[in-house]
Coordinates of C-alpha atoms (C1' of nucleotides) in Angstrom, one line a residue:
Chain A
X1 CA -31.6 1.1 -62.8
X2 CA -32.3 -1.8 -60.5
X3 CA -35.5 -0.5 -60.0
X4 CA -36.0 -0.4 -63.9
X5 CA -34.9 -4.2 -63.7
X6 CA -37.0 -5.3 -60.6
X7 CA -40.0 -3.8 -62.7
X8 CA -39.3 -5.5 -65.8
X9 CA -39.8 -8.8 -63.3
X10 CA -42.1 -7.9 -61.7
X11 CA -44.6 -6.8 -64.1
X12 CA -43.5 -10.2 -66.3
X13 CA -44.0 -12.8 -63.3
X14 CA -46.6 -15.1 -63.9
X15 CA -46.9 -14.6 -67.2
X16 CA -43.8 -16.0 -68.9
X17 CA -43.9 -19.2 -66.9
X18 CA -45.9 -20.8 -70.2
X19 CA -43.1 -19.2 -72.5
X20 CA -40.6 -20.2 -70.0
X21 CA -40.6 -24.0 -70.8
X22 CA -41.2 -23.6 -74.5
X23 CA -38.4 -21.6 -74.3
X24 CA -36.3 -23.9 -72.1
X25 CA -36.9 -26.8 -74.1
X26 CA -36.4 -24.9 -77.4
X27 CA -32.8 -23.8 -76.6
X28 CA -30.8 -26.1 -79.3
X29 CA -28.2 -24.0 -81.1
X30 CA -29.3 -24.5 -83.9
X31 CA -33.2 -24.2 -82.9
X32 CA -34.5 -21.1 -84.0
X33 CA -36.4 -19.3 -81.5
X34 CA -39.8 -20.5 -80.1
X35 CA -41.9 -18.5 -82.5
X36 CA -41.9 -15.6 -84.4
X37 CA -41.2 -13.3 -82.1
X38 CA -37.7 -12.2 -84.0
X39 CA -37.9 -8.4 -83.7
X40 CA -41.2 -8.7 -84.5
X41 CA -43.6 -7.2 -81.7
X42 CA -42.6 -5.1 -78.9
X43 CA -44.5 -6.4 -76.4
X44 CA -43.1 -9.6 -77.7
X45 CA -39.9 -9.1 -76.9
X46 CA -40.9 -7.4 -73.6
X47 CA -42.0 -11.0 -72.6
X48 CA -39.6 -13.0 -74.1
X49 CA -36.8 -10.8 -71.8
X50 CA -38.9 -11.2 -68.9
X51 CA -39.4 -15.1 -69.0
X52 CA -35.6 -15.2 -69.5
X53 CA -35.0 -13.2 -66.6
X54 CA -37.6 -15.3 -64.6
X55 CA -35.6 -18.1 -65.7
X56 CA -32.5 -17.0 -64.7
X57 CA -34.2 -15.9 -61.4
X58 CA -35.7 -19.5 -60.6
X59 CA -32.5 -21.0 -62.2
X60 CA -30.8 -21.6 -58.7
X61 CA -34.1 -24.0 -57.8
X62 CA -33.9 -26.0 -60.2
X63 CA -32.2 -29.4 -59.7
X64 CA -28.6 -29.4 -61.0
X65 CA -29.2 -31.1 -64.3
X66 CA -31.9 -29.0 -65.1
X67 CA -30.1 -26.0 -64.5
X68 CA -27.8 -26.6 -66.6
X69 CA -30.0 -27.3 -69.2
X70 CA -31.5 -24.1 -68.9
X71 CA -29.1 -22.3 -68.8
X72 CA -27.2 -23.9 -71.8
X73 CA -30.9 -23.0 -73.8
X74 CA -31.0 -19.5 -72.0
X75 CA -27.2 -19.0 -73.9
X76 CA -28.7 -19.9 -76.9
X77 CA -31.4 -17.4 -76.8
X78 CA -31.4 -15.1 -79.5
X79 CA -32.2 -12.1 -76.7
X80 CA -29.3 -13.0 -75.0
X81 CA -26.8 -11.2 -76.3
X82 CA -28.8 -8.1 -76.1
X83 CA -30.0 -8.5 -72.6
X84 CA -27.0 -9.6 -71.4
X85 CA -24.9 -6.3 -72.9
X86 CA -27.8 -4.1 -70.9
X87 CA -27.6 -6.1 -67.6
X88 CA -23.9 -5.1 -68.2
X89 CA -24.5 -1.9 -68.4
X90 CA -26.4 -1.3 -65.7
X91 CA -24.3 -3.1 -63.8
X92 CA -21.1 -1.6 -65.3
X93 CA -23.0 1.7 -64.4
X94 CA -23.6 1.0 -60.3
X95 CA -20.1 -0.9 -59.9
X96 CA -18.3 1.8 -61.5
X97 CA -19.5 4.1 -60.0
X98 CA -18.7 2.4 -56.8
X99 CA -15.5 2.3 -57.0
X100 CA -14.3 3.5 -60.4
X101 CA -12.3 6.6 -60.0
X102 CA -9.6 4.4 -58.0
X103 CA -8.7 2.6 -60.9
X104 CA -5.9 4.6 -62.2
X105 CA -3.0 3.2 -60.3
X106 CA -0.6 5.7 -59.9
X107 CA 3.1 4.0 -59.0
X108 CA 3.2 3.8 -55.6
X109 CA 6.2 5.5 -53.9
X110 CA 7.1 3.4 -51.6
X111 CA 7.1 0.5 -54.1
X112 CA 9.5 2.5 -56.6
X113 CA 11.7 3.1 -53.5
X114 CA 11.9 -0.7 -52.5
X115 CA 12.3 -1.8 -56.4
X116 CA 15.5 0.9 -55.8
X117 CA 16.9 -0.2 -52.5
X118 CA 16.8 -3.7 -53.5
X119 CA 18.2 -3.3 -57.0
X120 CA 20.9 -1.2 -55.4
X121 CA 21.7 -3.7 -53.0
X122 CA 21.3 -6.6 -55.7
X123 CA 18.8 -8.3 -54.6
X124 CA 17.1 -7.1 -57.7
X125 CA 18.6 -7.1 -60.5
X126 CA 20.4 -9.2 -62.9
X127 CA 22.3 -12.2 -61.2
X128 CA 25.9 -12.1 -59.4
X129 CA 27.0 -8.6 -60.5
X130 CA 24.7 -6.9 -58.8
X131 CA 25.4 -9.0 -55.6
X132 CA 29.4 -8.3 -55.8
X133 CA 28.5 -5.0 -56.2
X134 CA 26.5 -4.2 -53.5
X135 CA 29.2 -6.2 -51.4
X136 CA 31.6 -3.7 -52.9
X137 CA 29.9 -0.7 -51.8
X138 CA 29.2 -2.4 -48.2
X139 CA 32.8 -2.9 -48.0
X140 CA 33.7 1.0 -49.9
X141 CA 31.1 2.5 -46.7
X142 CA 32.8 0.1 -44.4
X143 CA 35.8 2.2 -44.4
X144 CA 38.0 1.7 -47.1
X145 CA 40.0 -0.9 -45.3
X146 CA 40.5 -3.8 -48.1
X147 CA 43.3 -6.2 -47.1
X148 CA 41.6 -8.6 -45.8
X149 CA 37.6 -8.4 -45.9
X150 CA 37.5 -10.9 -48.4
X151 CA 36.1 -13.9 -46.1
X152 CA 33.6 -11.3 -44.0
X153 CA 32.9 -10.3 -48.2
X154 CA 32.3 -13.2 -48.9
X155 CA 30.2 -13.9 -45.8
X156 CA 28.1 -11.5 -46.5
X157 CA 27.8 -12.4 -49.9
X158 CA 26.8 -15.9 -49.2
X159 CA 24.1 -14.0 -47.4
X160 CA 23.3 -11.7 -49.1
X161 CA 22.6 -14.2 -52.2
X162 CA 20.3 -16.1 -49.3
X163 CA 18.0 -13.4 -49.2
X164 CA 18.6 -12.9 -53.1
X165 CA 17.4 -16.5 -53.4
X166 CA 14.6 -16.4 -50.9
X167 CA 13.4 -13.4 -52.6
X168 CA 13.5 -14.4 -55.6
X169 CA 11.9 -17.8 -55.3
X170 CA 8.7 -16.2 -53.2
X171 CA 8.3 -13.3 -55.8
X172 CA 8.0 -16.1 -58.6
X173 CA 5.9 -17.6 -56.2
X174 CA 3.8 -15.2 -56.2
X175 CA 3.8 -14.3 -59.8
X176 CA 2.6 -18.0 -60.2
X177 CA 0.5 -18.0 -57.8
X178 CA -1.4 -14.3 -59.1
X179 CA -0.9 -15.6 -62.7
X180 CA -3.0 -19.0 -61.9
X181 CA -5.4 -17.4 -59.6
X182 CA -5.7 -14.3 -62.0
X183 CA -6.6 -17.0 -64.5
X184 CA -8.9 -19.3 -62.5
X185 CA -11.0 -16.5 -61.6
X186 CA -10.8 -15.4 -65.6
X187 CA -12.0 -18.8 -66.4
X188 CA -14.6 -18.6 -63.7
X189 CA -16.0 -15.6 -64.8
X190 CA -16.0 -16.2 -68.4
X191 CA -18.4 -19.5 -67.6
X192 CA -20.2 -17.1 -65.2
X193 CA -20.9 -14.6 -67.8
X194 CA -22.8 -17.0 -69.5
X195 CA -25.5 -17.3 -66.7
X196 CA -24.6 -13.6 -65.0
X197 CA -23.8 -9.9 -66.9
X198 CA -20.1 -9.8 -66.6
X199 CA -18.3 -7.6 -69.5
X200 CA -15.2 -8.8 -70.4
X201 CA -14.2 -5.0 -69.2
X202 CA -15.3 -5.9 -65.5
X203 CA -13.7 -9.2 -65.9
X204 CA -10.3 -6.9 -66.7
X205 CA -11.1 -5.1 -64.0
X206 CA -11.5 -8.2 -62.0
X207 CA -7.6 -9.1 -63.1
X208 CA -6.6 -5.8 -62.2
X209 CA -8.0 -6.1 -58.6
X210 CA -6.3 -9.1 -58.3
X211 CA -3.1 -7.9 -59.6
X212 CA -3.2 -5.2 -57.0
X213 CA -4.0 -7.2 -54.4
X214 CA -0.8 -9.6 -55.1
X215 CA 1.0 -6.6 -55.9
X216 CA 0.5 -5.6 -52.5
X217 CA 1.9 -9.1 -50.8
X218 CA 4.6 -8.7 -53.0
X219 CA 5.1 -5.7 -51.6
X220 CA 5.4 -7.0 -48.4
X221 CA 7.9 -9.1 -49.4
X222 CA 9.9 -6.6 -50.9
X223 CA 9.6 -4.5 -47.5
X224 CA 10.8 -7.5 -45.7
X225 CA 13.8 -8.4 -48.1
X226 CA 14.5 -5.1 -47.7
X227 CA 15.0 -5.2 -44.2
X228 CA 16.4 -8.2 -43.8
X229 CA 19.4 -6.6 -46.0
X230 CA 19.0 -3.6 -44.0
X231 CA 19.9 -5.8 -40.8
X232 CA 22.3 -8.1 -42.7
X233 CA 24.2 -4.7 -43.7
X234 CA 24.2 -2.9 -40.3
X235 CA 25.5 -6.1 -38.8
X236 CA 28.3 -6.2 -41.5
X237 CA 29.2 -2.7 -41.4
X238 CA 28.8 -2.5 -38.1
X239 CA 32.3 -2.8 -36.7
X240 CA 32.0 -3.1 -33.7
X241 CA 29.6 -5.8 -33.9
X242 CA 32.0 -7.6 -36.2
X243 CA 35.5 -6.2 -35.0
X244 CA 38.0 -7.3 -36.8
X245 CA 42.1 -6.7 -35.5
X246 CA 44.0 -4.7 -38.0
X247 CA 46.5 -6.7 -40.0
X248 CA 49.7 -6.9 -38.2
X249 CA 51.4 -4.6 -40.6
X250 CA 48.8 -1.9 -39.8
X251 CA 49.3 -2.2 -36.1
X252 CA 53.4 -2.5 -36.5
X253 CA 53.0 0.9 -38.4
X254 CA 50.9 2.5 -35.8
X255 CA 52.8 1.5 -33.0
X256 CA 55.7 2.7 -34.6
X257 CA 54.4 6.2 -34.9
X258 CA 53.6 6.2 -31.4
X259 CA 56.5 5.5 -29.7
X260 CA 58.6 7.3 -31.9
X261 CA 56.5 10.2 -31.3
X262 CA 55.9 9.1 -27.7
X263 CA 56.7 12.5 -26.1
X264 CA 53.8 13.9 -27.9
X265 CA 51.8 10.9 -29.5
X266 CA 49.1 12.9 -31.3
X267 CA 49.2 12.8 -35.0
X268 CA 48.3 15.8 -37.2
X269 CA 45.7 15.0 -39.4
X270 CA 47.9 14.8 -42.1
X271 CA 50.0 12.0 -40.5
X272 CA 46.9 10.5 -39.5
X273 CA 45.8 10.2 -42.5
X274 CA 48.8 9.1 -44.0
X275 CA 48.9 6.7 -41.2
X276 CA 45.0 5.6 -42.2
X277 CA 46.2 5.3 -46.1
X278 CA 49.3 2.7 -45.1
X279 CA 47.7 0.9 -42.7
X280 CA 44.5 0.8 -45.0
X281 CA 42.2 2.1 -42.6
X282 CA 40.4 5.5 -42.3
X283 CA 41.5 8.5 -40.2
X284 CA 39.1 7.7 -37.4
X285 CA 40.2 4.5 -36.8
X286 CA 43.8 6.1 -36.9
X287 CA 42.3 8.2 -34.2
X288 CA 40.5 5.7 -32.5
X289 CA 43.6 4.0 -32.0
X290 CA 45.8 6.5 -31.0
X291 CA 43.1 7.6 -28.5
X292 CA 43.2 3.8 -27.4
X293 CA 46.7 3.8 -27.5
X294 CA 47.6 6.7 -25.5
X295 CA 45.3 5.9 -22.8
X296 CA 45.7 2.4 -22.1
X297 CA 49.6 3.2 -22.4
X298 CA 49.1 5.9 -19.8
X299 CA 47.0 3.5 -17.4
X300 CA 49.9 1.2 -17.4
X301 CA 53.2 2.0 -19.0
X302 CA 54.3 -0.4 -17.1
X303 CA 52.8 -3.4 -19.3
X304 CA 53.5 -1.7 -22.8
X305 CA 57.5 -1.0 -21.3
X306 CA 58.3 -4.2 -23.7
X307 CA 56.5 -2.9 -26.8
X308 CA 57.8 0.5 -26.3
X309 CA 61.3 -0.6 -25.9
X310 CA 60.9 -3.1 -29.0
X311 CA 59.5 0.0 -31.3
X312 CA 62.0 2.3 -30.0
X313 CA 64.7 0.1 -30.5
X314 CA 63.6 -0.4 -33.9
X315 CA 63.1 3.1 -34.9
X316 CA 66.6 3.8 -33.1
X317 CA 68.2 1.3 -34.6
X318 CA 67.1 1.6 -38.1
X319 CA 67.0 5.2 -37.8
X320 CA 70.4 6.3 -36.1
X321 CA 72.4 3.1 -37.5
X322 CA 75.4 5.6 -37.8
X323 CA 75.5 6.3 -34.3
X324 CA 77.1 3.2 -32.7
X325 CA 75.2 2.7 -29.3
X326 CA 71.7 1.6 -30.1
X327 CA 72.3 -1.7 -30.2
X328 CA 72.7 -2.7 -27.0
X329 CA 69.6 -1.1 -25.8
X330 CA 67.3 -3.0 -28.4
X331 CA 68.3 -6.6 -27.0
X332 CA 65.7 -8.8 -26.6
X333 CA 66.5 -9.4 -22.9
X334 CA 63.6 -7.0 -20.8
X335 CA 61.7 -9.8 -21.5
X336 CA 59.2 -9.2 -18.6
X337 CA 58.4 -6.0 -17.6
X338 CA 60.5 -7.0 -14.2
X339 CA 63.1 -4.9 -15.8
X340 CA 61.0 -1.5 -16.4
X341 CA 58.8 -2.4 -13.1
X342 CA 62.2 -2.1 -11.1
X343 CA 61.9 1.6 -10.9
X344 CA 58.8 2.5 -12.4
X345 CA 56.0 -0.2 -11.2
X346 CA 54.8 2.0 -8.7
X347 CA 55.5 5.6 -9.6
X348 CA 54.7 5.8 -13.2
X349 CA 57.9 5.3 -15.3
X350 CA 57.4 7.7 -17.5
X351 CA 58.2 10.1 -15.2
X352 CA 61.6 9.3 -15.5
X353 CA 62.1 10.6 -18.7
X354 CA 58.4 12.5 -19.7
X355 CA 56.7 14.6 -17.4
X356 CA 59.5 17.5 -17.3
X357 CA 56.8 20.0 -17.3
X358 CA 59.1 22.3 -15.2
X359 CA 61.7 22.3 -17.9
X360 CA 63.0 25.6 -18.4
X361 CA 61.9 27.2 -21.1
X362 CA 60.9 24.5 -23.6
X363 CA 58.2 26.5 -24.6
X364 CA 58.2 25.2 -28.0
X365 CA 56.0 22.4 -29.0
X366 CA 56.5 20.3 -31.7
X367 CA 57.6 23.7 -33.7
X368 CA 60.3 24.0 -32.2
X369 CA 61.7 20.7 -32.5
X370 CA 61.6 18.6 -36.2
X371 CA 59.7 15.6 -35.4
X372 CA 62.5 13.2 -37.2
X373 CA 64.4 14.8 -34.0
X374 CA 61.5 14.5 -31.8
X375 CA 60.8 11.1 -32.6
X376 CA 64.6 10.0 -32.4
X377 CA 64.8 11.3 -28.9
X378 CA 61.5 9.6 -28.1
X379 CA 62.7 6.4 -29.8
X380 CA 66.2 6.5 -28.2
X381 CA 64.8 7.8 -24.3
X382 CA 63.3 4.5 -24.5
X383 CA 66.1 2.6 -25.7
X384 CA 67.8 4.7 -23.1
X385 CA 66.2 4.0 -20.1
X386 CA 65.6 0.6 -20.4
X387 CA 69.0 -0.4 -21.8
X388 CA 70.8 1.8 -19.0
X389 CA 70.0 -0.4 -15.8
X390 CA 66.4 0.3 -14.7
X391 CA 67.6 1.9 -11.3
X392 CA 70.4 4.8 -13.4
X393 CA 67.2 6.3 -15.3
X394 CA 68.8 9.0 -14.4
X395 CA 71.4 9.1 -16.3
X396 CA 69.4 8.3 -19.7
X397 CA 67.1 11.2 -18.5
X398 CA 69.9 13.3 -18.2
X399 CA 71.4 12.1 -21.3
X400 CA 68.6 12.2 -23.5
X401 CA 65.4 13.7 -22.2
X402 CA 64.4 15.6 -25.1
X403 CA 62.9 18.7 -25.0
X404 CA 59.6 17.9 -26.7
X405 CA 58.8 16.5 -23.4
X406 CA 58.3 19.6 -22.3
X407 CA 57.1 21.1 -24.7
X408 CA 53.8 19.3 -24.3
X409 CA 54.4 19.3 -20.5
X410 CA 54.0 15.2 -20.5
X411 CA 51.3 14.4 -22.0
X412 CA 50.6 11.8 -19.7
X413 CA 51.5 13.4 -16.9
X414 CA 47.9 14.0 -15.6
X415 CA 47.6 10.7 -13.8
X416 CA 50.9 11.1 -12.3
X417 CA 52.1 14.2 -11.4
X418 CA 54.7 13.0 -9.3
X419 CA 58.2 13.0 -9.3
X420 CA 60.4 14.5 -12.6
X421 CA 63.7 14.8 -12.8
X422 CA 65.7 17.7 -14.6
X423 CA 65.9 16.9 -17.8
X424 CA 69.3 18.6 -19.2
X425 CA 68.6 18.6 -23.1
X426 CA 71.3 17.8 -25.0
X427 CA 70.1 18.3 -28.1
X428 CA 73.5 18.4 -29.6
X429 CA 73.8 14.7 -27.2
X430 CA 71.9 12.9 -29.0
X431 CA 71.4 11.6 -32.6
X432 CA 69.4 13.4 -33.7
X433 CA 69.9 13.0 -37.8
X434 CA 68.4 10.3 -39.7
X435 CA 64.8 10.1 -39.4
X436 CA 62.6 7.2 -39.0
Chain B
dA1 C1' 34.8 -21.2 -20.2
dC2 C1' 37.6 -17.8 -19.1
dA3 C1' 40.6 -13.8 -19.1
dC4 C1' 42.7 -10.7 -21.7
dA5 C1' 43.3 -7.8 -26.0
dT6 C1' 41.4 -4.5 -28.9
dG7 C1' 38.6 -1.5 -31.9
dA8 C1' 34.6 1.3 -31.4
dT9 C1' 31.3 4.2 -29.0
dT10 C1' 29.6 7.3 -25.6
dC11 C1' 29.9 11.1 -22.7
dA12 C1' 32.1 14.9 -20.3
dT13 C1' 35.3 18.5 -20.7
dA14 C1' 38.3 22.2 -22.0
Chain C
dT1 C1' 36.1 19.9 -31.9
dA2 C1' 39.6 16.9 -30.2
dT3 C1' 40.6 14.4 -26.4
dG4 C1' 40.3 11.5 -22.0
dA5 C1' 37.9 8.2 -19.6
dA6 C1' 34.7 4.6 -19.2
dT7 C1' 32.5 1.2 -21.4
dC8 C1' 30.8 -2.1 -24.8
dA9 C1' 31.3 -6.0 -27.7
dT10 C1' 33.9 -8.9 -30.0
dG11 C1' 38.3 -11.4 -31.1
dT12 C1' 41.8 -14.4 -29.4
dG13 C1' 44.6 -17.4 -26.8
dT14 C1' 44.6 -20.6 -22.9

DNA sequence: ACACATGATTCATA
DNA sequence: TATGAATCATGTGT
């Protein structure tokens, strides 16, 4: 084709050049053309294309005023339409065939995915509800725990609604941006097409190259929002980044489980996760607790003495308020540990009354004993052998060592193996009614 | 600023 | 797989 073109030049240079300036100084709209060369003679026309194209060759020499002159007379040329529909052509011909089978833009994957991740998270997406929302479904995979999220809610809110903002303001940025760009270049081409074959089709193509191109930056953006929530999310849901205490109550009702199940502190998973759904939290934290708890009471009973004595006392009191002796034991005296660390700082205290693994034949675990019981003799052993004068544990082993103790042979007997005393079960002895 | 409390995680183990 | 132990990282009180 080009070749065709370069001919038609060729073969015309030299000879137009007299045409040429008739031609140029012809070109009023409402001039007809030079002379009768209408669609009169071939060879006629032949010329008359090749002087334009000679002109629009030599245009770029000409001084600036000239040129436009020229070219405002080459648009008026009657071949113009003509030539400039076959210059299309050809051009639309070698261009398309460039780069034409691309133009189908299948939607891309990863862009679908973004558009979903970000109108799931509410970045997208109509205004505030889909914000509260995605907080909602932050907090619901946070764990269930509700009580009291709503300032880290409403902290991640507030920044979530950042990025919602930022997002928003550079995506209309860009669609400004593409629109006026989309349109300058429109513009720009439409004057061009006067002097240069440009179809309106490769102008849309032009728009939908530019399009794609800002489609692409947009994408970028969206990758990055998308991150950015990503990282705003991991750090919210991320508890241990963020940890928050449970609420009192939740730690009240854990604690109280524990020491009223002291002898054998591990929760079934059907306490734990009642445990879970009254102290609003989810099993695992139930069980990361109690894992917590039972080691770091084991390390040093010694420091927890107080608690223990407070929860037992509680549960004990509340729990056998028929029985008459309980309250003696729950007094708030013991205030430091001195009392507990009398006899048990060095050795570990529980022995005193936990750790009976030679019991005789307390073979049965938890089975064999109703945990109400169980966790009335745990509660009360406390009571027990604080309220009974740190250096008699005896007696409140004696008195009230249960025989769950044994049954799980102490469960925190590993670290201290040492001493244990007979534990004579009395189950009749103590209390052993009313639950907790 | 510091030490301590505490929930979570990791890893080894039975 | 549940647990113990060590550890991390943060919250909290001083």
């Amino acid at each position: 084709m080009m070749d065709e073109q370069g001919r038609l030049l060729q073969s015309h240079i030299g000879v137009g050049m007299g045409a040429l300036s008739g031609a140029v100084g012809m070109g009023h709209p409402h001039m007809g053309p030079p002379d009768g060369v209408d669609g009169g003679g071939g060879g006629g026309g032949k010329q008359d294309i090749g002087d334009i194209l000679q002109q629009i060759m030599t245009i770029t020499d000409q001084s600036l005023d000239e040129a436009q002159a020229r070219k405002h007379a080459l648009n008026c040329h009657r071949m113009k339409p003509a030539l400039f529909s076959v210059l299309c052509e050809i051009k639309e011909k070698t261009v398309l065939s460039i780069r034409g089978a691309q133009d189908d833009d299948p939607p891309d994957p990863q862009l679908m995915r973004l558009d979903n991740m970000l109108l799931a998270e509410g970045v997208a997406g109509p205004e505030k509800g889909g914000g509260s929302a995605a907080a909602a479904a932050a907090a619901a995979v946070a764990g269930g725990a509700n009580a009291d999220n709503s300032a880290e809610h409403s902290d991640y809110r507030a920044k979530l609604a950042q990025i919602r903002q930022i997002y928003h303001t550079e995506l209309e940025k860009y669609e400004q941006a593409c629109n006026e760009f989309t349109t300058h270049v429109m513009n720009l081409l439409r004057e061009q097409s006067r002097t240069r074959p440009i179809s309106p089709k490769e102008i849309e193509r032009m728009v939908g190259i530019i399009h794609r191109k800002f489609s692409s930056i947009q994408m970028q953006l969206k990758q990055s929002t998308c991150e950015a929530v990503m990282i705003l999310r991991s750090r919210f849901l991320d508890a241990r980044r963020k940890r928050r205490n449970f609420s009192k109550q939740a730690t009240e009702i854990l604690n109280e489980y524990f020491y009223s199940h002291l002898s054998n502190p591990y929760p079934s998973e059907e306490a734990k996760e009642e445990l879970a759904k009254k102290c609003g939290i989810t099993v695992s934290q139930v069980s990361n607790w109690f894992g917590n708890k039972r080691i770091r009471y084991k390390k040093n009973i010694g420091k927890f003495q107080e608690e223990a004595n407070i929860y037992a006392a509680r549960t004990a009191v509340s729990a056998t308020s028929s029985v008459h002796h309980g309250s003696q034991a729950n007094s708030p005296n013991t205030p430091t540990s001195a009392g507990s660390s009398g006899s048990f700082s060095m050795p570990n205290p529980s022995d005193m009354f936990l750790g009976i693994p030679g019991m005789n034949g307390d073979s049965y675990s938890s089975s064999g004993v109703t945990p109400n019981i169980q966790s009335q003799v745990d509660s009360l052993r406390h009571v027990m052998s604080q309220s009974s004068a740190y250096g008699d544990g005896m007696a409140a082993n004696q008195l009230y060592s249960p025989p769950a103790m044994s049954a799980n042979g102490g469960w925190q007997d590993a670290t201290t193996p040492s001493s244990v005393t007979s534990p004579t079960e009395g189950p009749g002895s103590v209390h052993s009614d009313t639950s907790n």
